[in-house]
Amino acid sequence: MSLRSYKVVIKQLKHSLCCWKLTAKSANGLNALHLTSKEGHIKIVEELLSRGANIEAATKKGNTALHIASLAGHLNIVSLLVENKAKVNVQAQFGFTPLYMAAQEGHSEVVKYLLSNGASQGLATQDGFTPLAVALQQGNERVVSVLLEHDSKGKVKLPALHIAAKKDDMRSANLLLQNEQNDVNGETKSGFTPLHIAAHYGNINVATLLISKGADVNFRAKNNITPLHVASRWGKDKMVTLLLDNKAVIDEKTRDGLSPLHCSARSGHEMVVDTLLERGAPKSSTTKNGLTPLHMAAQGDHMDCARLLLYHKAPVDDVTVDYLTPLHVAGHCGNVKTAKLLLDRKCNPNARALNGFTPLHIACKKNRIKVVELLLKYGASIQATTESGLTPLHVASFMGHMNIVISLIQNNASPDHPTVRGETSLHLAARANQTDIIRILLRNGATVDARAREQQTPLHIAARLGNVDNVTLLLQHGANADAVTKDLYTPLHIAAKEGNEEVASVLLDHGASHGLTTKKGFTPLHIAAKYGNIKVASLLLQKGANPDVQGKNGLTPLHVATHYNHSNVAFLLLDHKASPHCTAKNGYTPLHIAAKKNQMDIATTLLEFNADPNAESKNGFTPLHLAAQEGHTDMVSLLLEHKSNVGAKAHNGLTPMHLAAQEDKVNVAEVLVKYGSEIDPQTKAGYTPLHTSCHFGQINMVRFLLEHEASVSATTKLGYTPLHQAAQQGHVQVVNLLLKNKASPNAVSNNGQTALSIAQRLGYISVVDTLAGVTEVTETIPTAEDKYKVVSPETMQETLLSDSEDEGGRSSVRSSEFRTSWLSELSSFGEDTISLERGESSSPLDTSYEGMKEFQFRHPVTDDQRRRIKSEISTAMRYPSYLQRDPDYESEMQYFRGDTLSPSSREKGTSRGDSVFGADYSTLERMDQSNSQSDVHIRSVDASTSELDFTDDFDDSMKKRESATLPFSEDFYLRKSVRAYGKEGVKIYPGSGYKSYPDKPSLSNAVSYSVEGIDLNDQFKFLPDDSVERRKASQGSSQDFMEREVMTQSFATYSQSAPDTRLSPGAPKKDMKCSSYSGSSFNTSFDPDNVAIERTPTYSGFLISFMVDARGGALRGRRHSGVRIIIPPRKASMPTRVTCRLITKEKLNHPLPLNEGEALASRILEMGPVGTKFLG
């Protein structure tokens, strides 16, 4: 049609008086819409449709406009018709569809569009031809490709040749291969070739065609999967033969180390196993985790496969990297038939795996009663012990497997056999809250008061866990209610700590004494007060407990409750006649503690109960002194309102104003002045508050005192003015402020020194410059041998109190709360001794070295450190660690790496198999059983690993066949985490008291020690399955992560590794302060002589290092405040790195291994705090 004619038609259609009828038809039934669709006149079609033309009108042969446009290949017309609701699957005469017509004529784009809009290629003509069949007949390769690629119903479409391979469609495959663009080794996103697909389905015809066209029979997909692996996994024996005949490598391994024989043995395809063995497959081939084909057969309980392997001389006792034999695996999975076969072939029934687990231990843990009976019948040792001393009865008792416990006892298992910790099966049953097991053990003669290493009884454990039924049961069987541990803790002490009121009540009803004290002299009431357990405290008081009983250092329960700010317990004690006047060993009343800790509610109540606001400690300090020093303005006001003496002097003459001055607490000073405090009171040594504030550089307080007319010329007994003190300490701003307020720079001390001379001797350049222009007095220049002795004002030197129950143990108390004195400082001072001259103190922090002015300048107020340590009361009631944490039975009951009992893993729905039971047995596992038949997917597991997922009739039958023999649930095998780690892996080694860390620390023979990857700190978590938590791996493939995980847990692998310089949970970087006289900086991640904060923590104690040279070095722990390491000057002949690690004696089972050039410290000059023990 010419352009002019085209325009005329459009004009006529739009003319309102046009009488032309849209329904007019030709002799063949063609109307205007049919004709314009055939010719491709899009504008006319649009106009006709807008005028109401019937889009479904058919010719005499049943063809609609869509049929005609598809036949003609007019994609724009087809698209317009479909958008206007034309039916895409309408069938004309003889069953022709628009899709069929487009396919017949080779219009691939039309075919693709129709398929994407719901056209069905399953609709055939009356003679059975489908669109694919007519495309093949016409040789339309492009249309064939489009149809095949749309034939997959999966989320990710496979290429046409792969679909042809799946369908065993020889014609399509042959046609597609005629096009050079279709590579016979073309890959999916997962790296699988058409031959992999054909191997999976056993399609011999297509496989033969592909091989003849040059398909690589050893092509490695991702994870190094070959077609032979696939055929072996799915039991396609003929395909295996075809591949082997075409030179497939029979011992090719996947990235996990799986051979085709592993795949077939794991899946129980005995015919394939036989074929592979006959063709020379290595029967002892191992995966990266040491798995042999026999292990695989044992896991799946494929007895015929196992028999074939044994017939071909496969070793019956081969072990994995975790020392698991096939019998261990069969025991784990409960596969009795395979276990019997192995035992008949003389395998070792007492073989020891990781941690010393025998097959009997494993069967007991997994509740495999029939395997247990079989093993006992074949001579398995019933008293075999693991490395930690666990017998099978210990394991079964802990796991709560009643039938197995009964069976073991009937076979003469001893219920009183101890572990290395001295714990019996009854202890473990109590730890796991296994009431029925406790009852069975007691009925069969278990000792009810059996003692563990720390003298714990099962009753102690049950009391800690708060299990009233277990406590009652043990007491009914004669348990001693007052049994004591090595620290003299009774079950009642433990119940008081845990707040288990019901347990405490049961114990008291059975005669437990509430007056017994621990080794340190504390009663259950002390402990209840410390932890704020008011219900237990109330119960004890109702039962007659003494509210004023004194424990260590004279502390009463009211002292303890006050310190920990448990106001409800404090009020309860006061209501039960507890005395607010009781004093501790250092003279502190509860009000002293409340004032220092700013416990306003408790202080108010104590005052209401007539507590003395002017009570003096042993050194003469009142609560007001403590409140002023800490800067608690409200507390100071409260005390003064209750007639506290604003000018009270301690034995050394310190007033609250002095303490406010040294701490720069201006707000407190204002309140003190308001209530009549003197501005210039003097201590015994003659120091005024102005002296004190100048000494400590507290410029705000200096300004306040000067504004209130403090004397700038006041002198101490040694003749020092405030200006002398400021110059001595190098506080140039204070010096300037004093000079502006008419302080005399010419004042001379008793030994003839001016402020200028002091600054010159100490090297304070800025101070010298300031004073040089105003000082007129000169002094005799001292000789080089003379050393200046620093003088300091008095400070609060209170004797420290501690309610620590475990001083030699491992501290769990934050250093910010309580500080413990160290030996040298406690021995350096008497009750009222004043260290007037810095050099006279024996404390390392108070020693002035002439050559260390730089260090003094950086820390001019070192007395402040001593003063803070001296001034605080430590009420850190450290609970013995063995009463807080359970032994790490989770690690001890692991018999392969990754085995865990952690309940959190089940809650999170995560699971990963490590080593044997979670190894990637087949990288072609089915992932989604919900898809329809004849469905193929490529599903990505992570950035580097993909899985091929097939579901068809064969899969359904295989699922039914294998469901009865899978050692885990089907869901377990289908999880991505079992087949591949993906982006997440095992979360190992959460440190005690910390959130989980992302990585397990590498083992280092210099600073870190572990036994076979056992976590010695993890908390007590158990589940009767093999689920584990997973952690994120930022990069690398899943298998790379598995390799790292396996290697990391092998001590031998890293036996020569370099020292680990990472921080541990015991001492995060922010809680360590490290310095060296060689200039090492403080708290910097970039300091080469310190430890980077971003490094992964180790799992116990602390670990840090620092450099020293001839000038010496020092380290002070702030988390463990009593730990100090000091290397004196001239003791290191060369630059030396000192690596420090704090560990408890119980964790040091073996000597620490050392690298070349390393040595352990062999001489300890001084240990502190009191009670600390040298572990060497």
PDB file of C-alpha atoms in Angstrom, residues 117 201 635 691 796 810:
ATOM      1  CA  ASN A 117       3.681 -13.912  27.626  1.00  0.00           C
ATOM      2  CA  TYR A 201      20.251 -38.327  34.154  1.00  0.00           C
ATOM      3  CA  MET A 635      26.398  13.573  98.923  1.00  0.00           C
ATOM      4  CA  HIS A 691      49.656  23.684  98.036  1.00  0.00           C
ATOM      5  CA  MET A 796      44.543   9.573 101.622  1.00  0.00           C
ATOM      6  CA  ARG A 810      41.349 -15.480  87.816  1.00  0.00           C
TER       7      ARG A 810
END
